[in-house]
CSV table of C-alpha atoms in Angstrom, one decimal:
chain,number,residue,atom,x,y,z
A,30,MET,CA,-65.6,-157.7,-28.9
A,31,ASN,CA,-62.9,-160.2,-29.7
A,32,LYS,CA,-62.7,-162.6,-26.8
A,33,LYS,CA,-59.3,-163.7,-27.9
A,34,LYS,CA,-57.8,-160.4,-27.0
A,35,PRO,CA,-57.4,-159.2,-23.4
A,36,LEU,CA,-60.0,-156.7,-22.2
A,37,ILE,CA,-58.1,-153.7,-20.8
A,38,LEU,CA,-59.7,-151.0,-18.6
A,39,VAL,CA,-58.0,-147.7,-18.9
A,40,THR,CA,-58.4,-144.9,-16.4
A,41,ASN,CA,-56.4,-142.0,-14.8
A,42,ASP,CA,-56.6,-139.1,-12.4
A,43,ASP,CA,-55.7,-136.2,-14.7
A,44,GLY,CA,-59.0,-136.4,-16.6
A,45,ILE,CA,-60.2,-138.2,-19.7
A,46,THR,CA,-58.7,-135.6,-22.2
A,47,ALA,CA,-55.2,-135.5,-20.6
A,48,PRO,CA,-52.3,-136.3,-23.0
A,49,GLY,CA,-51.0,-139.0,-20.7
A,50,ILE,CA,-54.1,-141.2,-20.9
A,51,ARG,CA,-54.3,-140.6,-24.7
A,52,THR,CA,-50.8,-142.1,-25.0
A,53,LEU,CA,-51.8,-145.0,-22.7
A,54,ILE,CA,-54.9,-145.7,-24.8
A,55,GLU,CA,-52.9,-145.9,-28.0
A,56,VAL,CA,-50.4,-148.3,-26.6
A,57,MET,CA,-53.2,-150.5,-25.1
A,58,LYS,CA,-55.0,-150.7,-28.4
A,59,GLU,CA,-51.9,-152.5,-29.8
A,60,ILE,CA,-52.4,-155.2,-27.1
A,61,GLY,CA,-56.1,-155.7,-26.4
A,62,ASP,CA,-59.6,-154.5,-26.5
A,63,VAL,CA,-59.9,-151.2,-24.7
A,64,VAL,CA,-62.6,-149.5,-22.6
A,65,VAL,CA,-61.9,-146.1,-21.0
A,66,VAL,CA,-63.6,-144.9,-17.9
A,67,ALA,CA,-61.9,-141.8,-16.6
A,68,PRO,CA,-62.7,-138.6,-14.6
A,69,ASP,CA,-64.3,-135.7,-16.4
A,70,SER,CA,-61.9,-133.3,-14.7
A,71,PRO,CA,-58.5,-133.5,-12.9
A,72,GLN,CA,-58.5,-135.6,-9.7
A,73,SER,CA,-54.8,-135.5,-8.7
A,74,GLY,CA,-54.1,-136.0,-5.0
A,75,MET,CA,-57.5,-137.6,-4.4
A,76,GLY,CA,-56.0,-140.8,-3.0
A,77,HIS,CA,-58.6,-143.5,-2.5
A,78,ALA,CA,-61.5,-141.2,-2.1
A,79,ILE,CA,-64.9,-142.4,-3.2
A,80,THR,CA,-68.2,-140.5,-3.8
A,81,ILE,CA,-70.7,-141.3,-1.1
A,82,SER,CA,-72.5,-138.0,-0.4
A,83,ASP,CA,-73.2,-136.8,-4.0
A,84,THR,CA,-74.6,-138.2,-7.2
A,85,LEU,CA,-72.3,-139.8,-9.8
A,86,PHE,CA,-72.7,-139.1,-13.5
A,87,CYS,CA,-71.1,-141.3,-16.2
A,88,GLU,CA,-71.8,-140.9,-19.8
A,89,GLN,CA,-70.3,-142.2,-23.1
A,90,VAL,CA,-68.2,-139.6,-24.9
A,91,THR,CA,-66.4,-139.3,-28.2
A,92,ILE,CA,-62.9,-137.9,-27.9
A,93,LYS,CA,-61.9,-138.8,-31.5
A,94,GLU,CA,-64.3,-139.8,-34.2
A,95,SER,CA,-61.7,-142.4,-35.5
A,96,TYR,CA,-61.8,-144.3,-32.2
A,97,LYS,CA,-63.5,-147.7,-32.4
A,98,HIS,CA,-63.3,-148.4,-28.6
A,99,LYS,CA,-65.8,-147.0,-26.0
A,100,GLU,CA,-65.0,-144.2,-23.6
A,101,TYR,CA,-66.9,-143.0,-20.6
A,102,SER,CA,-66.5,-139.7,-18.7
A,103,CYS,CA,-67.2,-140.0,-15.0
A,104,SER,CA,-67.9,-137.2,-12.5
A,105,GLY,CA,-66.3,-139.1,-9.7
A,106,THR,CA,-62.8,-140.0,-8.4
A,107,PRO,CA,-60.4,-142.5,-10.0
A,108,ALA,CA,-61.6,-145.2,-7.6
A,109,ASP,CA,-65.2,-144.3,-8.5
A,110,CYS,CA,-64.3,-144.8,-12.2
A,111,VAL,CA,-63.0,-148.4,-11.6
A,112,LYS,CA,-66.0,-149.2,-9.4
A,113,ILE,CA,-68.6,-148.0,-11.9
A,114,ALA,CA,-66.7,-149.6,-14.8
A,115,THR,CA,-66.7,-153.0,-13.3
A,116,GLN,CA,-70.2,-152.9,-11.9
A,117,GLU,CA,-72.2,-151.0,-14.5
A,118,ILE,CA,-70.4,-150.7,-17.8
A,119,LEU,CA,-68.3,-153.8,-18.5
A,120,ASP,CA,-70.0,-157.1,-19.2
A,121,ARG,CA,-67.1,-159.1,-17.8
A,122,LYS,CA,-64.2,-158.6,-15.5
A,123,PRO,CA,-61.2,-156.9,-17.3
A,124,ASP,CA,-58.1,-158.9,-17.8
A,125,LEU,CA,-56.1,-155.8,-16.8
A,126,CYS,CA,-56.6,-152.3,-15.5
A,127,VAL,CA,-54.0,-149.6,-16.4
A,128,SER,CA,-54.0,-146.1,-14.9
A,129,GLY,CA,-52.2,-143.1,-16.2
A,130,ILE,CA,-49.9,-142.1,-17.7
A,131,ASN,CA,-49.8,-139.6,-14.8
A,132,HIS,CA,-48.4,-136.1,-15.3
A,133,GLY,CA,-45.9,-136.2,-12.4
A,134,SER,CA,-44.2,-138.6,-10.0
A,135,ASN,CA,-45.9,-141.2,-7.9
A,136,SER,CA,-42.7,-142.7,-6.5
A,137,SER,CA,-42.0,-143.2,-2.7
A,138,ILE,CA,-44.6,-141.7,-0.4
A,139,ASN,CA,-46.5,-140.1,-3.3
A,140,VAL,CA,-48.2,-143.4,-3.8
A,141,ILE,CA,-50.3,-142.8,-0.7
A,142,TYR,CA,-51.8,-139.6,-2.1
A,143,SER,CA,-52.0,-140.6,-5.8
A,144,GLY,CA,-55.3,-140.9,-7.6
A,145,THR,CA,-53.5,-142.7,-10.4
A,146,MET,CA,-52.4,-145.5,-8.0
A,147,SER,CA,-55.7,-145.5,-6.1
A,148,ALA,CA,-57.4,-146.5,-9.3
A,149,ALA,CA,-55.0,-149.3,-9.7
A,150,VAL,CA,-55.4,-150.4,-6.1
A,151,GLU,CA,-59.2,-150.4,-6.5
A,152,ALA,CA,-58.8,-152.7,-9.4
A,153,GLY,CA,-56.5,-154.9,-7.4
A,154,ILE,CA,-59.1,-155.0,-4.6
A,155,GLU,CA,-61.6,-156.3,-7.1
A,156,GLY,CA,-59.2,-159.0,-8.2
A,157,ILE,CA,-58.1,-157.4,-11.4
A,158,PRO,CA,-54.3,-157.2,-12.2
A,159,ALA,CA,-53.5,-153.5,-12.3
A,160,ILE,CA,-50.6,-151.1,-13.0
A,161,GLY,CA,-50.3,-147.4,-12.4
A,162,PHE,CA,-48.0,-145.5,-14.8
A,163,SER,CA,-46.4,-142.1,-14.1
A,164,LEU,CA,-44.0,-139.8,-15.9
A,165,LEU,CA,-41.8,-137.5,-13.9
A,166,ASP,CA,-43.0,-134.4,-15.8
A,167,TYR,CA,-45.9,-132.3,-14.6
A,168,SER,CA,-46.2,-130.3,-17.8
A,169,LEU,CA,-49.4,-130.6,-19.9
A,170,ASN,CA,-47.0,-130.7,-22.9
A,171,ALA,CA,-44.9,-133.6,-21.4
A,172,ASP,CA,-43.4,-135.9,-24.0
A,173,PHE,CA,-44.8,-139.4,-23.4
A,174,GLU,CA,-43.2,-141.0,-26.5
A,175,PRO,CA,-40.2,-142.4,-24.6
A,176,ALA,CA,-42.5,-144.2,-22.2
A,177,ARG,CA,-44.3,-146.2,-24.8
A,178,LYS,CA,-42.0,-149.2,-25.1
A,179,TYR,CA,-41.6,-149.6,-21.4
A,180,VAL,CA,-45.4,-149.4,-20.9
A,181,LYS,CA,-45.9,-152.0,-23.5
A,182,ALA,CA,-43.2,-154.4,-22.1
A,183,ILE,CA,-44.6,-154.2,-18.6
A,184,VAL,CA,-48.2,-154.7,-19.7
A,185,ARG,CA,-47.3,-157.7,-21.9
A,186,ASN,CA,-45.3,-159.3,-19.0
A,187,THR,CA,-48.2,-158.7,-16.6
A,188,LEU,CA,-50.7,-160.3,-18.9
A,189,LYS,CA,-48.4,-163.2,-19.4
A,190,ASN,CA,-47.2,-163.8,-15.8
A,191,GLY,CA,-50.1,-162.4,-13.8
A,192,LEU,CA,-49.8,-160.7,-10.4
A,193,PRO,CA,-50.2,-162.2,-6.9
A,194,GLU,CA,-53.5,-161.5,-5.2
A,195,GLY,CA,-53.3,-158.2,-3.4
A,196,VAL,CA,-50.4,-156.8,-5.4
A,197,VAL,CA,-50.4,-154.1,-8.1
A,198,LEU,CA,-47.5,-152.4,-9.8
A,199,ASN,CA,-46.4,-148.8,-9.4
A,200,VAL,CA,-44.3,-147.8,-12.4
A,201,ASN,CA,-42.5,-144.4,-12.7
A,202,ILE,CA,-40.7,-143.2,-15.8
A,203,PRO,CA,-37.9,-140.6,-15.7
A,204,LYS,CA,-38.2,-137.4,-17.7
A,205,LEU,CA,-35.5,-138.3,-20.2
A,206,ASP,CA,-35.2,-138.6,-24.0
A,207,ALA,CA,-35.7,-142.2,-25.2
A,208,GLY,CA,-32.0,-142.8,-25.8
A,209,ASP,CA,-31.1,-141.7,-22.2
A,210,ILE,CA,-33.4,-144.1,-20.4
A,211,LYS,CA,-31.1,-146.9,-19.3
A,212,GLY,CA,-33.8,-149.6,-18.8
A,213,MET,CA,-36.0,-150.9,-16.0
A,214,LYS,CA,-35.4,-151.8,-12.4
A,215,VAL,CA,-37.6,-153.7,-9.9
A,216,CYS,CA,-37.3,-151.7,-6.7
A,217,ARG,CA,-38.7,-151.1,-3.2
A,218,GLN,CA,-40.5,-147.9,-2.2
A,219,ALA,CA,-38.0,-145.3,-0.9
A,220,ASN,CA,-38.3,-144.1,2.7
A,221,ALA,CA,-38.9,-140.5,1.8
A,222,HIS,CA,-41.5,-137.9,2.7
A,223,TRP,CA,-42.7,-134.3,2.3
A,224,GLU,CA,-41.8,-131.7,5.0
A,225,GLU,CA,-44.8,-129.6,4.5
A,226,GLU,CA,-45.6,-126.0,5.3
A,227,PHE,CA,-48.7,-123.8,4.7
A,228,ASP,CA,-48.3,-120.5,3.1
A,229,LYS,CA,-50.8,-118.3,4.9
A,230,ARG,CA,-52.4,-115.4,3.1
A,231,ARG,CA,-55.3,-113.1,3.5
A,232,SER,CA,-58.0,-112.5,0.9
A,233,PRO,CA,-59.3,-109.0,-0.1
A,234,GLN,CA,-62.4,-109.9,1.9
A,235,GLY,CA,-60.3,-110.4,5.0
A,236,ARG,CA,-60.4,-114.1,5.3
A,237,ASP,CA,-57.3,-116.2,5.9
A,238,TYR,CA,-56.4,-118.9,3.3
A,239,TYR,CA,-53.6,-121.3,2.8
A,240,TRP,CA,-51.4,-122.8,0.1
A,241,LEU,CA,-49.8,-126.2,0.8
A,242,THR,CA,-46.1,-126.1,0.1
A,243,GLY,CA,-43.2,-128.2,1.1
A,244,THR,CA,-39.9,-129.8,0.4
A,245,PHE,CA,-39.3,-133.4,-0.6
A,246,VAL,CA,-36.8,-135.2,1.6
A,247,ASN,CA,-35.3,-138.5,0.8
A,248,LYS,CA,-33.1,-139.8,3.6
A,249,ASP,CA,-33.1,-143.4,2.2
A,250,GLU,CA,-29.5,-144.2,1.1
A,251,GLY,CA,-30.4,-147.6,-0.3
A,252,LYS,CA,-29.4,-148.4,-3.8
A,253,ASP,CA,-32.5,-150.5,-4.4
A,254,THR,CA,-35.2,-147.8,-4.1
A,255,ASP,CA,-37.5,-146.3,-6.7
A,256,GLU,CA,-36.0,-142.8,-6.1
A,257,GLN,CA,-32.5,-144.1,-6.7
A,258,ALA,CA,-33.5,-145.9,-9.9
A,259,LEU,CA,-35.2,-142.8,-11.3
A,260,ALA,CA,-32.2,-140.6,-10.4
A,261,ASP,CA,-30.0,-143.1,-12.2
A,262,GLY,CA,-32.1,-142.9,-15.4
A,263,TYR,CA,-34.1,-146.1,-15.0
A,264,VAL,CA,-37.8,-146.9,-15.1
A,265,SER,CA,-38.8,-148.0,-11.6
A,266,ILE,CA,-41.2,-150.9,-11.0
A,267,VAL,CA,-42.5,-151.3,-7.4
A,268,PRO,CA,-44.9,-154.1,-6.4
A,269,VAL,CA,-47.4,-152.5,-4.0
A,270,GLN,CA,-49.7,-154.2,-1.6
A,271,PHE,CA,-52.9,-152.8,-0.1
A,272,ASP,CA,-52.8,-154.8,3.0
A,273,LEU,CA,-51.6,-152.1,5.4
A,274,THR,CA,-51.1,-154.5,8.4
A,275,ALA,CA,-47.7,-154.0,10.1
A,276,HIS,CA,-47.1,-157.7,10.2
A,277,HIS,CA,-43.6,-157.3,11.8
A,278,PHE,CA,-45.3,-155.6,14.8
A,279,LEU,CA,-48.1,-158.2,15.5
A,280,LYS,CA,-46.1,-160.4,17.9
A,281,GLU,CA,-44.9,-157.5,20.0
A,282,LEU,CA,-48.4,-155.9,20.0
A,283,ASN,CA,-49.9,-159.2,21.3
A,284,ASN,CA,-47.6,-158.9,24.4
A,285,TRP,CA,-49.3,-155.6,25.5
A,286,GLU,CA,-51.4,-155.8,28.6
A,287,PHE,CA,-54.6,-154.3,27.3
A,288,ASN,CA,-56.6,-155.4,30.4
A,289,ASP,CA,-54.6,-153.3,32.9
């Protein structure tokens, strides 16, 4: 492997054969040496789950005979893929981990549930600069071509400038033709959420079952959010930290009388 090139770990949550990761691999091959470790089946919505009560399988696979890089299919979650890649497969720490390109949005509150972003966060925990990429199109036939130049620009900048310890990037790309995307914006995460409901049904065997449904509600009127950027036709870039401490509340919490 050419040590002069950056070593890039590629993963996702839609599965190793998903079109989004295939596009991401092709772009990363233009930048560095690529190793792919990705789930063997879709893992969307898994968040930061890891496998602790079952065995993990990870085997080298050939998706295209023309590929020179190595690819591994893992039975675990996206976070599992990063863990096993860094601890068992790679002979050195990657210079970058990229996750995606996800089929569907991971903006605002979706980042909490996202397997795509959890893979990036896991890499960040392990001290690896990391980026999660998502396209606002859930279709298996989504067009990832307009995303290519933005992915490449963000990756090159990340390799050049680095990321602070404890920070990864969450990048979302609008579902637009290439000529209609207006550019990129650095944003904050919108204060938005899902108002969820369960659609209760009964099976032919008489058992109740549920489908999770809901409505996405964005009450954030700020012009500097990821949701606003995407609505305006921009690629959104949000720096995400995995320290969940509410630092602004520490002083007040220390004034509580816990001994009463």
